[in-house]
Amino acid sequence: MDFLNRLRSLARRCWPWLRIPFWIGMGLLFGFVLPYTLVLNKRVQDRFNDLVFAVPTRVYARPLSLAADMPMTPAALELELTFAGYSNDGHGQVAGSWVKQGTRYTITSRGYAGPDGGELPKRIRVTFGKGTVQSVQDAASSKKIPLAHLDPARIATLYGATQEERRFVHLADVPPLLLSGLQAVEDRDFKHHIGIDFSAIARAAFANLRAGHTVQGGSTLTQQLVRNLFLSRDQNFTRKINEALMSLLLEAHYSKGRILEAYVNDVFLGQQGDQAVHGFAAASEFYFGRRLEDLRPQEIALLVGMVKGPSYYDPRRSPERALVRRNLVLQEFASTGLLTAAQLNAGQAAPLDIVSNGQLPHNRFPAFMQLVRTQIIADFDEQALRDGNLSIFTTLDPAAQLYAEQAITSAMKSLGKRADPLQAAAVVTNAQTGSVLAVVGSKDPGDQGFNRALDARRPIGSTIKPFVYLVALTQPDRWNLASMLDDSPISMRQPDGSMWTPQNDDKQSHGQLPMVDALAHSWNLATIHLGLAVGLPRIQSFLQSFGLTDVHPSPSLLIGALDLAPLQLAQLYQYLAADGHALPLVAVSGVVDGSGRTIKRYQVQGGSGEYQEAVRLTTWAMQQVAEYGTASSIGNSGLAWLHAAGKTGTSNDTRDSWFAGFTGEHLAVFWMGRDDNKSTGLFGATGALRAWRDLFAKLPTQPLSTAPGDGLEMAWINPASGKRTEAQCAGARQFPVVAGSLSADTEGCFWQGVQSLFGGGNPPTASSVPLPATGAPIRN
């Protein structure tokens, strides 16, 4: 009681001096501090209640399929693994790693969620035979796996306005070592303080005073989060006050778990160009090429250590400094009981194991990405793509893309100085499905400018000819590959009175010759005679059925007076490669949202096929192009086993060099030319065909069958008479024909000799029917 009396007496004596400061303090409290705190409180709650982190849309290649007997080479597999961010760590035991032992690869996949359901992580053993996968097995049980998929490589990122790389992860999915280790290193009293840790501030002040400079900070994880979410980087007294007040408010309203989850997803951990890496999940992919839950202790320690200074401890720019910091953090983990002595020693002895190519591709393949945008823009506008936290799965085949780029580079190099003014483009597709596997829009693969594969419409030259022959072969009662064509000169009057006199490439005419030889050697005159007999309107209608416009029914159309982009020509040839199925070319397989749900699938429904017998006959004839015709360099090379079908194309004055060819699995179209449309001096066989050969020298693929196919039969025919004959007869050649289209009667060698004595057996020459003149240039 006496104490209280003395205290009241002291207060009465001090009140005259304390009265003014007291009322000033109360005025500040109720007039400024309280209203200001309420404003901050609303700002904190509004921002945190609606906290949605900006997660960019990611674009992926197709998952790599692995199955027994699938065409594949070790070089192609290693390229795919490297491109997808897998590392050869010598063990192949952690997700995203592999190891090679002779012809056997042990791979631990990361798993993925895709439009077709995806696949769980697994450890597989892939054994190679000669150019194929011999077997795929489970690495633990050695049980054969019919089909496995590796998670796809990331090829592009569509960032929003913030340019922030982030992958949101829930707290339950974060490795416990990371959560405990983060608190051990950055904020040991996180679970107990109120947002500000006064003891940590005192310890830091004492340590800094003793060292004479800043060696330790006293900020809590809550303060760091407030700094990232609400405040600027200015170092001033006002910002410090705001940081403290907001930290107290954040702790008052939200659980420790909610705060920690926000921190884990928002902390800044690096930079690549304009893209800032936020959150441990994104940093895990960026530095190690693996998901957060697959990280080893030493990798977790590095990321935790980088919180102190992402630029200063950048493991790519300053590996020695990063290594020291990582080992120090590992020591902290051990000292707080998070690691055993054995784990500490193993972790400190391990290398940094940083992937050389950080998984932050902004746009690895601009030409291909232009096609992707074109195909999905009807379903997703630009804003939805950038802000939608989507995963876009494309059909891109990294090996096909990189090998196509290398093929163009190699072909250009072989041309020496002639290549300086040249440009090039390429499109590679799956021959059976129409999936676009690669697009190259320039001889400089990363060029963000003009995309020649999609936008450069150039005269296609003789690559048009297989379709002229195809339309003719749809009438098997009138034409087959043994039918004799007239290769005699043509002269037609044009509207201006001048004469149009097209020529063959060798400036010669070759009289009567079988249809297959006319296509194999790409003779213009024979093709024109055939096309005129078939009818220009029929050929025009056939081409227009593929959505082509500006197809003019003039004779020059028959030898290439049609301007197409490489992608359009690939669409035409896809019909042949897919055995008469008109498949649209697609570059996107599906779109998945941030929760892993498929929200859009892009599937092609193939019909029953049209004119398949004619398509198979045309394909067989195109195989002869690669065997002994204008593309004989394929048949005379190590690629002969592919039995590829193809066609060269050269436009007037050698301005454009084309080659379109397909195997049993892949179709590839290459173009070379000049942007100023001047002469290149290159034919299809000396320019574009070089790049095609370079591609297929590396790209694993299936050969094209040489069997005649359903609806066809092989027959020995005397081209001079067009009748069946015996194999041993003079001039007899074997051709595929539509089953039942030829009379079963066989012309024997004896009667063949009798007919030749009397001048019989030669078919009449094709008449030169006057048709509208053209005025268009010659195409070879």
PDB file of C-alpha atoms in Angstrom, residues 360-452:
ATOM      1  CA  LEU A 360      14.159 -20.645 -68.297  1.00  0.00           C
ATOM      2  CA  PRO A 361      13.769 -20.731 -72.081  1.00  0.00           C
ATOM      3  CA  HIS A 362      11.937 -17.626 -73.208  1.00  0.00           C
ATOM      4  CA  ASN A 363      11.599 -18.842 -76.799  1.00  0.00           C
ATOM      5  CA  ARG A 364      14.058 -21.495 -77.917  1.00  0.00           C
ATOM      6  CA  PHE A 365      12.460 -22.085 -81.308  1.00  0.00           C
ATOM      7  CA  PRO A 366      10.754 -18.899 -82.547  1.00  0.00           C
ATOM      8  CA  ALA A 367       9.671 -20.354 -85.902  1.00  0.00           C
ATOM      9  CA  PHE A 368       7.949 -23.314 -84.265  1.00  0.00           C
ATOM     10  CA  MET A 369       6.416 -21.094 -81.574  1.00  0.00           C
ATOM     11  CA  GLN A 370       4.840 -18.890 -84.246  1.00  0.00           C
ATOM     12  CA  LEU A 371       3.004 -21.955 -85.528  1.00  0.00           C
ATOM     13  CA  VAL A 372       1.947 -22.863 -81.975  1.00  0.00           C
ATOM     14  CA  ARG A 373       0.478 -19.407 -81.406  1.00  0.00           C
ATOM     15  CA  THR A 374      -1.301 -19.544 -84.749  1.00  0.00           C
ATOM     16  CA  GLN A 375      -2.986 -22.820 -83.849  1.00  0.00           C
ATOM     17  CA  ILE A 376      -4.130 -22.001 -80.302  1.00  0.00           C
ATOM     18  CA  ILE A 377      -5.025 -18.325 -80.642  1.00  0.00           C
ATOM     19  CA  ALA A 378      -8.634 -19.291 -81.442  1.00  0.00           C
ATOM     20  CA  ASP A 379      -8.960 -20.875 -77.997  1.00  0.00           C
ATOM     21  CA  PHE A 380      -6.636 -18.708 -75.872  1.00  0.00           C
ATOM     22  CA  ASP A 381      -6.001 -15.016 -76.387  1.00  0.00           C
ATOM     23  CA  GLU A 382      -2.628 -13.454 -75.666  1.00  0.00           C
ATOM     24  CA  GLN A 383      -3.617 -12.324 -72.167  1.00  0.00           C
ATOM     25  CA  ALA A 384      -4.883 -15.783 -71.223  1.00  0.00           C
ATOM     26  CA  LEU A 385      -1.654 -17.342 -72.440  1.00  0.00           C
ATOM     27  CA  ARG A 386       0.529 -15.000 -70.432  1.00  0.00           C
ATOM     28  CA  ASP A 387      -1.446 -14.933 -67.195  1.00  0.00           C
ATOM     29  CA  GLY A 388      -3.123 -18.306 -67.188  1.00  0.00           C
ATOM     30  CA  ASN A 389      -0.535 -20.485 -65.397  1.00  0.00           C
ATOM     31  CA  LEU A 390      -0.966 -22.982 -68.231  1.00  0.00           C
ATOM     32  CA  SER A 391       1.164 -25.809 -69.564  1.00  0.00           C
ATOM     33  CA  ILE A 392       1.044 -26.078 -73.340  1.00  0.00           C
ATOM     34  CA  PHE A 393       2.167 -29.434 -74.697  1.00  0.00           C
ATOM     35  CA  THR A 394       3.353 -29.292 -78.285  1.00  0.00           C
ATOM     36  CA  THR A 395       4.396 -31.898 -80.826  1.00  0.00           C
ATOM     37  CA  LEU A 396       7.961 -30.624 -81.151  1.00  0.00           C
ATOM     38  CA  ASP A 397      10.624 -33.347 -81.335  1.00  0.00           C
ATOM     39  CA  PRO A 398      13.843 -31.821 -79.925  1.00  0.00           C
ATOM     40  CA  ALA A 399      16.073 -34.227 -81.865  1.00  0.00           C
ATOM     41  CA  ALA A 400      14.274 -33.527 -85.151  1.00  0.00           C
ATOM     42  CA  GLN A 401      14.388 -29.769 -84.508  1.00  0.00           C
ATOM     43  CA  LEU A 402      18.064 -29.620 -83.604  1.00  0.00           C
ATOM     44  CA  TYR A 403      19.103 -32.033 -86.360  1.00  0.00           C
ATOM     45  CA  ALA A 404      17.117 -29.995 -88.925  1.00  0.00           C
ATOM     46  CA  GLU A 405      18.878 -26.822 -87.792  1.00  0.00           C
ATOM     47  CA  GLN A 406      22.243 -28.580 -87.983  1.00  0.00           C
ATOM     48  CA  ALA A 407      21.398 -29.943 -91.442  1.00  0.00           C
ATOM     49  CA  ILE A 408      20.803 -26.453 -92.800  1.00  0.00           C
ATOM     50  CA  THR A 409      23.986 -25.184 -91.171  1.00  0.00           C
ATOM     51  CA  SER A 410      25.965 -28.085 -92.621  1.00  0.00           C
ATOM     52  CA  ALA A 411      24.479 -27.678 -96.104  1.00  0.00           C
ATOM     53  CA  MET A 412      25.213 -23.954 -96.075  1.00  0.00           C
ATOM     54  CA  LYS A 413      28.784 -24.597 -94.979  1.00  0.00           C
ATOM     55  CA  SER A 414      29.300 -27.047 -97.839  1.00  0.00           C
ATOM     56  CA  LEU A 415      28.298 -24.333-100.321  1.00  0.00           C
ATOM     57  CA  GLY A 416      31.105 -22.025 -99.218  1.00  0.00           C
ATOM     58  CA  LYS A 417      30.758 -18.360-100.157  1.00  0.00           C
ATOM     59  CA  ARG A 418      27.735 -19.126-102.327  1.00  0.00           C
ATOM     60  CA  ALA A 419      25.785 -19.534 -99.105  1.00  0.00           C
ATOM     61  CA  ASP A 420      26.341 -15.957 -97.917  1.00  0.00           C
ATOM     62  CA  PRO A 421      23.231 -14.442 -99.579  1.00  0.00           C
ATOM     63  CA  LEU A 422      21.129 -17.583 -99.185  1.00  0.00           C
ATOM     64  CA  GLN A 423      18.317 -18.292 -96.780  1.00  0.00           C
ATOM     65  CA  ALA A 424      16.658 -21.564 -95.833  1.00  0.00           C
ATOM     66  CA  ALA A 425      13.626 -23.082 -94.150  1.00  0.00           C
ATOM     67  CA  ALA A 426      12.424 -26.533 -93.174  1.00  0.00           C
ATOM     68  CA  VAL A 427       9.380 -28.366 -91.835  1.00  0.00           C
ATOM     69  CA  VAL A 428       9.525 -31.883 -90.382  1.00  0.00           C
ATOM     70  CA  THR A 429       6.396 -33.872 -89.539  1.00  0.00           C
ATOM     71  CA  ASN A 430       5.365 -37.301 -88.380  1.00  0.00           C
ATOM     72  CA  ALA A 431       4.496 -39.063 -91.619  1.00  0.00           C
ATOM     73  CA  GLN A 432       1.564 -40.984 -90.138  1.00  0.00           C
ATOM     74  CA  THR A 433      -0.071 -38.453 -87.789  1.00  0.00           C
ATOM     75  CA  GLY A 434       0.610 -34.993 -89.214  1.00  0.00           C
ATOM     76  CA  SER A 435       2.259 -33.824 -85.985  1.00  0.00           C
ATOM     77  CA  VAL A 436       4.738 -31.043 -86.705  1.00  0.00           C
ATOM     78  CA  LEU A 437       8.050 -32.117 -85.209  1.00  0.00           C
ATOM     79  CA  ALA A 438      10.290 -29.234 -86.279  1.00  0.00           C
ATOM     80  CA  VAL A 439      10.105 -25.833 -87.952  1.00  0.00           C
ATOM     81  CA  VAL A 440      13.142 -23.848 -89.066  1.00  0.00           C
ATOM     82  CA  GLY A 441      12.404 -20.363 -90.371  1.00  0.00           C
ATOM     83  CA  SER A 442      15.902 -19.103 -91.127  1.00  0.00           C
ATOM     84  CA  LYS A 443      19.438 -20.327 -91.664  1.00  0.00           C
ATOM     85  CA  ASP A 444      20.070 -18.688 -88.280  1.00  0.00           C
ATOM     86  CA  PRO A 445      17.834 -20.917 -86.083  1.00  0.00           C
ATOM     87  CA  GLY A 446      17.277 -18.410 -83.275  1.00  0.00           C
ATOM     88  CA  ASP A 447      16.286 -15.598 -85.643  1.00  0.00           C
ATOM     89  CA  GLN A 448      13.166 -13.902 -84.245  1.00  0.00           C
ATOM     90  CA  GLY A 449      12.419 -12.189 -87.549  1.00  0.00           C
ATOM     91  CA  PHE A 450      10.798 -13.302 -90.786  1.00  0.00           C
ATOM     92  CA  ASN A 451       9.618 -16.913 -90.602  1.00  0.00           C
ATOM     93  CA  ARG A 452      10.200 -18.320 -94.071  1.00  0.00           C
TER      94      ARG A 452
END
